[in-house]
Amino acid sequence: MYHGIINVYKEAGYTSHDVVARLRGICGQKKIGHTGTLDPDAVGVLPVCLGNGTRLCDMLTDRRKEYIASLRLGMVTDTQDISGKILEEREVLVSPSKVKNAILSFLGESMQIPPMYSALKVNGKKLYELAREGKEVERAARPITVYAIEILKEEHPDYVFKVECSKGTYIRTLCNDIGEQLGCGAVMTKLIRSRVGEFEIEKAYTLDELQNLSHQGILSDAIVPVEKMFEAYPALIVKESSHKVIQNGNQLRKEDFEQETGEIPDGKEIRVYSHQNIFFGIYRYEKRRRLFSPVKMFFV
C-alpha cells in the first residue's frame, strides 16, 4: 500500500470524486481521499492522500489556496459561472479603473454567502441538490480572507486575476460579488487552482502521467511522504527501550528520547521517530505534566 500525498493536476470534466476513483485503480488500493472539492469545469492542483496520509486530509483542506480566475462582466447566472442558466444580462457602463478598484477592494477579511450550487449541506441535503430541484434556501454568510489579489489581464469586460485566499472561499461567488458591487453583474468564465499550501501547479501530475508511472513501477516517485508535511517541526528519536510506548500511541516522557530535549515550550509540536528511524507521528509537549501527548499518528 502507498502512503503519502500526490499532487494531482485535475483536468476539466473530472469531479474530485472521479479523480479518487481513477487513482484507486492506478494505485491498486482503496484507502484514498481528496483534500477539498474542485468544480468539474475547474482545473489545477488537487492534493490526494494515500494510505495513512488520509489522516492529513483535514490539515491540507485548511491550507491557503491560490487561484487564477477569469471574470466576465454584464451577466448573472444561477451557478455564478459561465456554465449556468443566464438569469440576467446587463449593460456594462463602468470604466476599467472602477472594475480594477472593485476587484482589489476584496483584499482582506469579509463575509461571503456560499452559492446554492455548492456541496455544503443544509438539513442533511447538499445545496446543489436543492438548487437542481429549483429550491433556494437561506445561507449564513461565512468569514473568508483574501490574502493577496492581483489583476493579470484586462480586456474589458473580461478580466483575469490571481487570488490567494483562505479555505471555504468560493471564487465563483467572489466574481458574482464583484459584479454586484459594480451594478452590472459578473460570472466566472474559467478557474485554475494554481496552489494548495506547498503544492504548486508546476509540479502536479495528470492522471495519465500517474498511470504511466504506475506501469513503469515508479509511482512512488510522485508520492510526497507524510513526514515531508512537517519538516518545520523538530524531530526526536525514541529509545529502543521505549518502542512499545509509541507503538501503542501512548504519551512519552523526556527520558524516552535518545537525545537531550532541553527546555521545550508548552504546546510545542514535534516529529517522533522510532529507533529504526521510522516516522510515527506528531506529539505535543504539555509542560505542566512534563509529557508529550500524541496529536496525530501515522505509522501502520
CSV table of N, CA, C and O in Angstrom, one decimal, residues 68-189:
chain,number,residue,atom,x,y,z
A,68,ILE,N,-6.3,31.3,-10.3
A,68,ILE,CA,-6.3,32.3,-11.3
A,68,ILE,C,-7.7,32.2,-11.9
A,68,ILE,O,-8.1,31.1,-12.4
A,69,ALA,N,-8.4,33.3,-11.8
A,69,ALA,CA,-9.8,33.3,-12.2
A,69,ALA,C,-10.1,34.3,-13.4
A,69,ALA,O,-9.5,35.3,-13.4
A,70,SER,N,-10.9,33.9,-14.3
A,70,SER,CA,-11.4,34.7,-15.4
A,70,SER,C,-12.8,35.2,-15.1
A,70,SER,O,-13.6,34.3,-14.8
A,71,LEU,N,-13.0,36.4,-15.3
A,71,LEU,CA,-14.3,37.0,-14.9
A,71,LEU,C,-14.9,37.8,-16.1
A,71,LEU,O,-14.1,38.5,-16.9
A,72,ARG,N,-16.2,37.7,-16.4
A,72,ARG,CA,-16.8,38.5,-17.4
A,72,ARG,C,-18.0,39.3,-16.8
A,72,ARG,O,-18.8,38.8,-16.1
A,73,LEU,N,-17.9,40.6,-17.1
A,73,LEU,CA,-19.0,41.5,-16.6
A,73,LEU,C,-20.2,41.5,-17.5
A,73,LEU,O,-20.2,41.1,-18.6
A,74,GLY,N,-21.4,41.9,-16.9
A,74,GLY,CA,-22.6,42.1,-17.7
A,74,GLY,C,-23.5,40.9,-17.7
A,74,GLY,O,-24.4,40.8,-18.5
A,75,MET,N,-23.3,39.9,-16.9
A,75,MET,CA,-24.1,38.7,-16.9
A,75,MET,C,-24.2,38.1,-15.5
A,75,MET,O,-23.3,38.2,-14.7
A,76,VAL,N,-25.4,37.5,-15.2
A,76,VAL,CA,-25.7,36.8,-14.0
A,76,VAL,C,-26.3,35.5,-14.3
A,76,VAL,O,-27.2,35.4,-15.1
A,77,THR,N,-25.7,34.4,-13.7
A,77,THR,CA,-26.2,33.0,-13.9
A,77,THR,C,-26.6,32.4,-12.6
A,77,THR,O,-26.2,32.9,-11.5
A,78,ASP,N,-27.3,31.3,-12.7
A,78,ASP,CA,-27.8,30.7,-11.4
A,78,ASP,C,-26.6,29.9,-10.7
A,78,ASP,O,-26.7,29.7,-9.5
A,79,THR,N,-25.6,29.6,-11.5
A,79,THR,CA,-24.4,28.9,-10.8
A,79,THR,C,-23.3,29.9,-10.5
A,79,THR,O,-22.2,29.5,-10.0
A,80,GLN,N,-23.4,31.1,-10.9
A,80,GLN,CA,-22.4,32.2,-10.8
A,80,GLN,C,-21.2,31.9,-11.7
A,80,GLN,O,-20.2,32.7,-11.6
A,81,ASP,N,-21.3,31.0,-12.6
A,81,ASP,CA,-20.2,30.8,-13.6
A,81,ASP,C,-20.8,30.7,-15.0
A,81,ASP,O,-22.1,30.7,-15.1
A,82,ILE,N,-20.0,30.6,-16.0
A,82,ILE,CA,-20.5,30.7,-17.4
A,82,ILE,C,-21.3,29.5,-17.8
A,82,ILE,O,-22.1,29.5,-18.8
A,83,SER,N,-21.2,28.4,-17.1
A,83,SER,CA,-21.9,27.1,-17.4
A,83,SER,C,-23.4,27.2,-17.0
A,83,SER,O,-24.2,26.3,-17.4
A,84,GLY,N,-23.8,28.1,-16.2
A,84,GLY,CA,-25.1,28.2,-15.6
A,84,GLY,C,-26.2,28.8,-16.6
A,84,GLY,O,-25.9,29.3,-17.6
A,85,LYS,N,-27.4,28.7,-16.1
A,85,LYS,CA,-28.5,29.3,-16.8
A,85,LYS,C,-28.4,30.8,-16.6
A,85,LYS,O,-28.3,31.4,-15.5
A,86,ILE,N,-28.5,31.6,-17.7
A,86,ILE,CA,-28.5,33.0,-17.7
A,86,ILE,C,-29.8,33.6,-17.1
A,86,ILE,O,-30.9,33.3,-17.5
A,87,LEU,N,-29.6,34.3,-16.0
A,87,LEU,CA,-30.7,34.9,-15.3
A,87,LEU,C,-30.9,36.4,-15.7
A,87,LEU,O,-32.1,36.9,-15.7
A,88,GLU,N,-29.8,37.0,-16.1
A,88,GLU,CA,-29.9,38.4,-16.4
A,88,GLU,C,-28.7,38.8,-17.2
A,88,GLU,O,-27.6,38.3,-17.0
A,89,GLU,N,-28.9,39.7,-18.2
A,89,GLU,CA,-27.8,40.3,-18.9
A,89,GLU,C,-27.9,41.8,-18.8
A,89,GLU,O,-29.0,42.4,-19.0
A,90,ARG,N,-26.8,42.5,-18.4
A,90,ARG,CA,-26.9,43.9,-18.1
A,90,ARG,C,-25.8,44.6,-18.9
A,90,ARG,O,-24.7,44.1,-19.2
A,91,GLU,N,-26.1,45.9,-19.2
A,91,GLU,CA,-25.1,46.7,-19.9
A,91,GLU,C,-23.9,47.1,-19.0
A,91,GLU,O,-24.2,47.4,-17.8
A,92,VAL,N,-22.7,47.0,-19.5
A,92,VAL,CA,-21.6,47.3,-18.7
A,92,VAL,C,-21.2,48.8,-18.9
A,92,VAL,O,-20.6,49.1,-20.0
A,93,LEU,N,-21.5,49.6,-17.9
A,93,LEU,CA,-21.3,51.1,-18.1
A,93,LEU,C,-20.1,51.5,-17.3
A,93,LEU,O,-19.6,52.7,-17.4
A,94,VAL,N,-19.5,50.7,-16.4
A,94,VAL,CA,-18.4,51.1,-15.5
A,94,VAL,C,-17.1,51.1,-16.3
A,94,VAL,O,-16.9,50.4,-17.3
A,95,SER,N,-16.2,51.9,-15.9
A,95,SER,CA,-14.9,52.1,-16.5
A,95,SER,C,-13.9,51.0,-16.0
A,95,SER,O,-14.1,50.4,-14.9
A,96,PRO,N,-12.9,50.7,-16.8
A,96,PRO,CA,-11.9,49.7,-16.4
A,96,PRO,C,-11.3,50.0,-15.0
A,96,PRO,O,-11.0,49.1,-14.2
A,97,SER,N,-11.0,51.3,-14.8
A,97,SER,CA,-10.4,51.7,-13.5
A,97,SER,C,-11.3,51.4,-12.3
A,97,SER,O,-10.9,50.9,-11.2
A,98,LYS,N,-12.7,51.5,-12.5
A,98,LYS,CA,-13.6,51.2,-11.4
A,98,LYS,C,-13.7,49.7,-11.2
A,98,LYS,O,-13.8,49.2,-10.1
A,99,VAL,N,-13.5,48.9,-12.3
A,99,VAL,CA,-13.5,47.5,-12.2
A,99,VAL,C,-12.3,47.0,-11.4
A,99,VAL,O,-12.4,46.2,-10.5
A,100,LYS,N,-11.2,47.6,-11.7
A,100,LYS,CA,-9.9,47.2,-11.0
A,100,LYS,C,-10.0,47.5,-9.6
A,100,LYS,O,-9.6,46.8,-8.7
A,101,ASN,N,-10.6,48.7,-9.3
A,101,ASN,CA,-10.7,49.1,-7.8
A,101,ASN,C,-11.7,48.2,-7.1
A,101,ASN,O,-11.5,47.8,-5.9
A,102,ALA,N,-12.7,47.7,-7.8
A,102,ALA,CA,-13.7,46.8,-7.2
A,102,ALA,C,-13.1,45.5,-6.9
A,102,ALA,O,-13.3,44.9,-5.8
A,103,ILE,N,-12.3,44.9,-7.8
A,103,ILE,CA,-11.6,43.7,-7.6
A,103,ILE,C,-10.7,43.7,-6.5
A,103,ILE,O,-10.7,42.9,-5.6
A,104,LEU,N,-9.9,44.8,-6.4
A,104,LEU,CA,-8.9,44.9,-5.4
A,104,LEU,C,-9.5,45.2,-4.0
A,104,LEU,O,-8.9,45.0,-3.0
A,105,SER,N,-10.8,45.7,-4.0
A,105,SER,CA,-11.4,46.0,-2.7
A,105,SER,C,-11.8,44.8,-1.9
A,105,SER,O,-12.1,44.9,-0.7
A,106,PHE,N,-11.7,43.6,-2.5
A,106,PHE,CA,-12.0,42.4,-1.8
A,106,PHE,C,-10.8,41.8,-1.0
A,106,PHE,O,-10.9,40.8,-0.4
A,107,LEU,N,-9.7,42.6,-1.1
A,107,LEU,CA,-8.5,42.2,-0.3
A,107,LEU,C,-8.8,42.3,1.2
A,107,LEU,O,-9.4,43.3,1.7
A,108,GLY,N,-8.4,41.3,2.0
A,108,GLY,CA,-8.6,41.3,3.4
A,108,GLY,C,-9.8,40.4,3.8
A,108,GLY,O,-10.2,39.5,3.1
A,109,GLU,N,-10.3,40.7,5.0
A,109,GLU,CA,-11.4,39.8,5.6
A,109,GLU,C,-12.8,40.3,5.2
A,109,GLU,O,-13.0,41.5,5.1
A,110,SER,N,-13.7,39.4,4.9
A,110,SER,CA,-15.0,39.8,4.6
A,110,SER,C,-16.0,38.6,4.9
A,110,SER,O,-15.5,37.5,5.3
A,111,MET,N,-17.2,38.8,4.7
A,111,MET,CA,-18.2,37.8,4.8
A,111,MET,C,-18.8,37.4,3.5
A,111,MET,O,-19.1,38.2,2.6
A,112,GLN,N,-18.9,36.1,3.2
A,112,GLN,CA,-19.3,35.6,1.9
A,112,GLN,C,-20.5,34.6,2.1
A,112,GLN,O,-20.4,33.7,2.9
A,113,ILE,N,-21.5,34.8,1.3
A,113,ILE,CA,-22.7,33.9,1.3
A,113,ILE,C,-22.4,32.7,0.3
A,113,ILE,O,-22.2,33.0,-0.9
A,114,PRO,N,-22.3,31.5,0.8
A,114,PRO,CA,-22.0,30.4,-0.2
A,114,PRO,C,-23.0,30.3,-1.3
A,114,PRO,O,-24.2,30.6,-1.0
A,115,PRO,N,-22.6,29.8,-2.4
A,115,PRO,CA,-23.6,29.7,-3.6
A,115,PRO,C,-24.5,28.5,-3.4
A,115,PRO,O,-24.2,27.5,-2.7
A,116,MET,N,-25.7,28.6,-4.0
A,116,MET,CA,-26.6,27.4,-3.9
A,116,MET,C,-26.0,26.2,-4.6
A,116,MET,O,-26.2,25.1,-4.2
A,117,TYR,N,-25.3,26.5,-5.7
A,117,TYR,CA,-24.6,25.3,-6.4
A,117,TYR,C,-23.3,25.0,-5.7
A,117,TYR,O,-22.2,25.4,-6.2
A,118,SER,N,-23.4,24.4,-4.5
A,118,SER,CA,-22.2,24.0,-3.8
A,118,SER,C,-22.5,22.7,-3.0
A,118,SER,O,-23.6,22.3,-2.9
A,119,ALA,N,-21.4,22.1,-2.5
A,119,ALA,CA,-21.6,20.8,-1.8
A,119,ALA,C,-21.9,21.0,-0.3
A,119,ALA,O,-22.0,20.0,0.4
A,120,LEU,N,-22.1,22.2,0.1
A,120,LEU,CA,-22.5,22.4,1.5
A,120,LEU,C,-23.8,21.8,1.8
A,120,LEU,O,-24.7,21.8,1.0
A,121,LYS,N,-24.0,21.3,3.0
A,121,LYS,CA,-25.3,20.7,3.4
A,121,LYS,C,-26.1,21.6,4.3
A,121,LYS,O,-25.6,22.2,5.2
A,122,VAL,N,-27.4,21.5,4.0
A,122,VAL,CA,-28.4,22.1,4.9
A,122,VAL,C,-29.5,21.1,5.2
A,122,VAL,O,-30.1,20.5,4.3
A,123,ASN,N,-29.6,20.8,6.5
A,123,ASN,CA,-30.6,19.8,6.9
A,123,ASN,C,-30.3,18.4,6.2
A,123,ASN,O,-31.2,17.7,5.8
A,124,GLY,N,-29.0,18.1,6.1
A,124,GLY,CA,-28.6,16.8,5.6
A,124,GLY,C,-28.6,16.7,4.1
A,124,GLY,O,-28.3,15.7,3.5
A,125,LYS,N,-29.0,17.8,3.4
A,125,LYS,CA,-29.1,17.7,1.9
A,125,LYS,C,-28.1,18.8,1.3
A,125,LYS,O,-28.0,19.9,1.8
A,126,LYS,N,-27.4,18.3,0.3
A,126,LYS,CA,-26.4,19.2,-0.4
A,126,LYS,C,-27.2,20.4,-1.1
A,126,LYS,O,-28.2,20.2,-1.7
A,127,LEU,N,-26.6,21.6,-1.0
A,127,LEU,CA,-27.2,22.7,-1.6
A,127,LEU,C,-27.5,22.6,-3.1
A,127,LEU,O,-28.5,23.0,-3.6
A,128,TYR,N,-26.5,22.0,-3.8
A,128,TYR,CA,-26.7,21.8,-5.3
A,128,TYR,C,-27.9,20.9,-5.6
A,128,TYR,O,-28.5,21.0,-6.6
A,129,GLU,N,-28.1,19.9,-4.7
A,129,GLU,CA,-29.3,19.1,-4.9
A,129,GLU,C,-30.6,19.9,-4.8
A,129,GLU,O,-31.5,19.7,-5.6
A,130,LEU,N,-30.6,20.7,-3.8
A,130,LEU,CA,-31.8,21.6,-3.6
A,130,LEU,C,-31.9,22.6,-4.8
A,130,LEU,O,-33.0,22.8,-5.3
A,131,ALA,N,-30.8,23.1,-5.3
A,131,ALA,CA,-30.8,24.0,-6.4
A,131,ALA,C,-31.4,23.4,-7.7
A,131,ALA,O,-32.1,24.0,-8.4
A,132,ARG,N,-31.0,22.1,-7.9
A,132,ARG,CA,-31.5,21.4,-9.1
A,132,ARG,C,-33.0,21.1,-9.0
A,132,ARG,O,-33.6,20.9,-10.0
A,133,GLU,N,-33.5,21.1,-7.8
A,133,GLU,CA,-35.0,21.0,-7.6
A,133,GLU,C,-35.7,22.3,-7.7
A,133,GLU,O,-36.9,22.4,-7.5
A,134,GLY,N,-34.9,23.3,-8.0
A,134,GLY,CA,-35.5,24.7,-8.1
A,134,GLY,C,-35.7,25.4,-6.8
A,134,GLY,O,-36.4,26.4,-6.7
A,135,LYS,N,-35.1,24.9,-5.7
A,135,LYS,CA,-35.3,25.4,-4.4
A,135,LYS,C,-34.1,26.3,-4.0
A,135,LYS,O,-33.0,26.0,-4.3
A,136,GLU,N,-34.4,27.4,-3.3
A,136,GLU,CA,-33.3,28.2,-2.8
A,136,GLU,C,-33.5,28.4,-1.3
A,136,GLU,O,-34.7,28.7,-0.9
A,137,VAL,N,-32.5,28.1,-0.5
A,137,VAL,CA,-32.6,28.2,1.0
A,137,VAL,C,-31.7,29.3,1.5
A,137,VAL,O,-30.7,29.7,0.8
A,138,GLU,N,-32.0,29.8,2.6
A,138,GLU,CA,-31.2,30.9,3.2
A,138,GLU,C,-29.9,30.3,3.7
A,138,GLU,O,-29.8,29.2,4.3
A,139,ARG,N,-28.7,31.0,3.3
A,139,ARG,CA,-27.4,30.5,3.7
A,139,ARG,C,-26.8,31.6,4.6
A,139,ARG,O,-26.8,32.8,4.2
A,140,ALA,N,-26.2,31.2,5.6
A,140,ALA,CA,-25.5,32.1,6.5
A,140,ALA,C,-24.2,32.5,5.9
A,140,ALA,O,-23.4,31.7,5.3
A,141,ALA,N,-23.8,33.8,6.0
A,141,ALA,CA,-22.6,34.3,5.5
A,141,ALA,C,-21.4,33.8,6.3
A,141,ALA,O,-21.6,33.6,7.5
A,142,ARG,N,-20.3,33.5,5.7
A,142,ARG,CA,-19.2,32.9,6.4
A,142,ARG,C,-17.9,33.8,6.2
A,142,ARG,O,-17.8,34.4,5.2
A,143,PRO,N,-17.1,33.9,7.3
A,143,PRO,CA,-15.9,34.7,7.1
A,143,PRO,C,-14.9,34.1,6.2
A,143,PRO,O,-14.6,32.9,6.2
A,144,ILE,N,-14.3,34.9,5.3
A,144,ILE,CA,-13.2,34.5,4.4
A,144,ILE,C,-12.1,35.5,4.5
A,144,ILE,O,-12.4,36.7,4.9
A,145,THR,N,-11.0,35.1,4.0
A,145,THR,CA,-9.9,36.1,4.0
A,145,THR,C,-9.2,36.0,2.6
A,145,THR,O,-8.8,34.9,2.1
A,146,VAL,N,-9.0,37.1,1.9
A,146,VAL,CA,-8.3,37.2,0.7
A,146,VAL,C,-6.9,37.8,1.1
A,146,VAL,O,-6.8,39.0,1.5
A,147,TYR,N,-5.9,37.0,1.0
A,147,TYR,CA,-4.5,37.5,1.5
A,147,TYR,C,-3.8,38.3,0.4
A,147,TYR,O,-3.0,39.1,0.7
A,148,ALA,N,-4.1,38.0,-0.8
A,148,ALA,CA,-3.5,38.7,-1.9
A,148,ALA,C,-4.4,38.6,-3.2
A,148,ALA,O,-5.0,37.6,-3.4
A,149,ILE,N,-4.4,39.7,-3.9
A,149,ILE,CA,-5.2,39.7,-5.2
A,149,ILE,C,-4.5,40.6,-6.2
A,149,ILE,O,-4.0,41.7,-5.9
A,150,GLU,N,-4.4,40.1,-7.4
A,150,GLU,CA,-3.6,40.8,-8.4
A,150,GLU,C,-4.3,40.6,-9.8
A,150,GLU,O,-4.7,39.5,-10.2
A,151,ILE,N,-4.5,41.7,-10.5
A,151,ILE,CA,-5.1,41.7,-11.8
A,151,ILE,C,-4.0,41.3,-12.9
A,151,ILE,O,-3.0,42.0,-13.0
A,152,LEU,N,-4.2,40.3,-13.6
A,152,LEU,CA,-3.2,39.8,-14.5
A,152,LEU,C,-3.5,40.2,-16.0
A,152,LEU,O,-2.6,40.4,-16.8
A,153,LYS,N,-4.8,40.4,-16.3
A,153,LYS,CA,-5.1,40.7,-17.7
A,153,LYS,C,-6.4,41.5,-17.7
A,153,LYS,O,-7.3,41.2,-16.9
A,154,GLU,N,-6.5,42.4,-18.6
A,154,GLU,CA,-7.7,43.3,-18.7
A,154,GLU,C,-8.1,43.4,-20.2
A,154,GLU,O,-7.3,44.0,-21.0
A,155,GLU,N,-9.2,42.9,-20.5
A,155,GLU,CA,-9.8,43.0,-21.9
A,155,GLU,C,-11.3,43.4,-21.7
A,155,GLU,O,-12.1,42.5,-21.9
A,156,HIS,N,-11.5,44.5,-21.2
A,156,HIS,CA,-12.9,45.0,-20.8
A,156,HIS,C,-13.9,44.5,-21.8
A,156,HIS,O,-13.8,44.7,-23.0
A,157,PRO,N,-15.0,43.7,-21.3
A,157,PRO,CA,-15.4,43.5,-20.0
A,157,PRO,C,-14.9,42.2,-19.4
A,157,PRO,O,-15.5,41.6,-18.4
A,158,ASP,N,-13.8,41.6,-19.9
A,158,ASP,CA,-13.2,40.4,-19.4
A,158,ASP,C,-11.9,40.7,-18.6
A,158,ASP,O,-11.1,41.5,-19.1
A,159,TYR,N,-11.8,40.1,-17.5
A,159,TYR,CA,-10.6,40.3,-16.6
A,159,TYR,C,-10.1,39.0,-16.1
A,159,TYR,O,-10.9,38.0,-15.9
A,160,VAL,N,-8.8,38.9,-15.9
A,160,VAL,CA,-8.2,37.7,-15.2
A,160,VAL,C,-7.4,38.2,-14.0
A,160,VAL,O,-6.7,39.2,-14.1
A,161,PHE,N,-7.7,37.5,-12.9
A,161,PHE,CA,-7.0,37.9,-11.7
A,161,PHE,C,-6.5,36.7,-10.9
A,161,PHE,O,-7.1,35.6,-11.0
A,162,LYS,N,-5.4,36.9,-10.1
A,162,LYS,CA,-4.9,35.9,-9.2
A,162,LYS,C,-5.3,36.2,-7.8
A,162,LYS,O,-5.2,37.4,-7.4
A,163,VAL,N,-5.7,35.2,-7.1
A,163,VAL,CA,-6.2,35.4,-5.7
A,163,VAL,C,-5.6,34.4,-4.8
A,163,VAL,O,-5.7,33.2,-5.1
A,164,GLU,N,-5.1,34.8,-3.6
A,164,GLU,CA,-4.7,33.8,-2.6
A,164,GLU,C,-5.7,34.0,-1.4
A,164,GLU,O,-5.9,35.1,-1.0
A,165,CYS,N,-6.3,32.9,-1.0
A,165,CYS,CA,-7.4,33.0,-0.1
A,165,CYS,C,-7.4,31.9,0.9
A,165,CYS,O,-6.7,30.9,0.8
A,166,SER,N,-8.3,32.1,1.9
A,166,SER,CA,-8.5,31.1,3.0
A,166,SER,C,-9.4,29.9,2.5
A,166,SER,O,-10.1,30.1,1.4
A,167,LYS,N,-9.4,28.9,3.2
A,167,LYS,CA,-10.3,27.8,2.9
A,167,LYS,C,-11.8,28.2,3.0
A,167,LYS,O,-12.1,29.2,3.7
A,168,GLY,N,-12.6,27.6,2.2
A,168,GLY,CA,-14.1,28.0,2.2
A,168,GLY,C,-14.4,29.2,1.3
A,168,GLY,O,-15.6,29.6,1.3
A,169,THR,N,-13.4,29.7,0.6
A,169,THR,CA,-13.7,30.8,-0.3
A,169,THR,C,-14.2,30.3,-1.6
A,169,THR,O,-13.5,29.5,-2.3
A,170,TYR,N,-15.3,30.8,-2.1
A,170,TYR,CA,-15.8,30.4,-3.4
A,170,TYR,C,-15.5,31.5,-4.4
A,170,TYR,O,-15.9,32.6,-4.3
A,171,ILE,N,-14.7,31.1,-5.4
A,171,ILE,CA,-14.2,32.1,-6.4
A,171,ILE,C,-15.4,32.5,-7.3
A,171,ILE,O,-15.4,33.7,-7.7
A,172,ARG,N,-16.3,31.6,-7.6
A,172,ARG,CA,-17.5,32.0,-8.3
A,172,ARG,C,-18.2,33.1,-7.7
A,172,ARG,O,-18.7,34.0,-8.3
A,173,THR,N,-18.4,32.9,-6.4
A,173,THR,CA,-19.1,33.9,-5.6
A,173,THR,C,-18.4,35.2,-5.5
A,173,THR,O,-19.0,36.3,-5.5
A,174,LEU,N,-17.0,35.1,-5.4
A,174,LEU,CA,-16.2,36.3,-5.4
A,174,LEU,C,-16.5,37.1,-6.7
A,174,LEU,O,-16.7,38.3,-6.7
A,175,CYS,N,-16.5,36.4,-7.8
A,175,CYS,CA,-16.8,37.1,-9.1
A,175,CYS,C,-18.2,37.7,-9.1
A,175,CYS,O,-18.4,38.8,-9.6
A,176,ASN,N,-19.1,36.9,-8.6
A,176,ASN,CA,-20.5,37.4,-8.6
A,176,ASN,C,-20.6,38.7,-7.7
A,176,ASN,O,-21.3,39.7,-8.1
A,177,ASP,N,-19.9,38.7,-6.6
A,177,ASP,CA,-19.9,39.8,-5.6
A,177,ASP,C,-19.3,41.1,-6.2
A,177,ASP,O,-19.7,42.2,-6.0
A,178,ILE,N,-18.2,40.8,-7.0
A,178,ILE,CA,-17.6,41.9,-7.7
A,178,ILE,C,-18.5,42.6,-8.7
A,178,ILE,O,-18.7,43.8,-8.8
A,179,GLY,N,-19.3,41.7,-9.4
A,179,GLY,CA,-20.3,42.2,-10.4
A,179,GLY,C,-21.4,43.0,-9.7
A,179,GLY,O,-21.9,44.0,-10.2
A,180,GLU,N,-21.8,42.5,-8.5
A,180,GLU,CA,-22.9,43.1,-7.8
A,180,GLU,C,-22.5,44.5,-7.3
A,180,GLU,O,-23.2,45.5,-7.3
A,181,GLN,N,-21.2,44.5,-6.8
A,181,GLN,CA,-20.7,45.8,-6.3
A,181,GLN,C,-20.6,46.9,-7.5
A,181,GLN,O,-20.9,48.0,-7.2
A,182,LEU,N,-20.4,46.4,-8.7
A,182,LEU,CA,-20.3,47.3,-9.8
A,182,LEU,C,-21.7,47.6,-10.4
A,182,LEU,O,-21.8,48.5,-11.3
A,183,GLY,N,-22.6,46.8,-10.1
A,183,GLY,CA,-24.0,47.0,-10.5
A,183,GLY,C,-24.3,46.4,-11.9
A,183,GLY,O,-25.4,46.7,-12.5
A,184,CYS,N,-23.4,45.7,-12.5
A,184,CYS,CA,-23.6,45.1,-13.8
A,184,CYS,C,-23.6,43.6,-13.8
A,184,CYS,O,-23.8,43.0,-14.9
A,185,GLY,N,-23.3,43.0,-12.7
A,185,GLY,CA,-23.2,41.5,-12.6
A,185,GLY,C,-21.9,41.0,-13.2
A,185,GLY,O,-21.3,41.7,-14.0
A,186,ALA,N,-21.6,39.8,-12.8
A,186,ALA,CA,-20.4,39.2,-13.4
A,186,ALA,C,-20.5,37.7,-13.2
A,186,ALA,O,-21.1,37.2,-12.2
A,187,VAL,N,-19.8,36.9,-14.1
A,187,VAL,CA,-19.7,35.5,-13.9
A,187,VAL,C,-18.3,35.0,-14.1
A,187,VAL,O,-17.5,35.7,-14.7
A,188,MET,N,-17.9,33.9,-13.5
A,188,MET,CA,-16.6,33.3,-13.6
A,188,MET,C,-16.6,32.5,-14.9
A,188,MET,O,-17.5,31.7,-15.1
A,189,THR,N,-15.7,32.7,-15.8
A,189,THR,CA,-15.6,32.0,-17.1
A,189,THR,C,-14.6,30.9,-17.1
A,189,THR,O,-14.7,30.0,-17.9
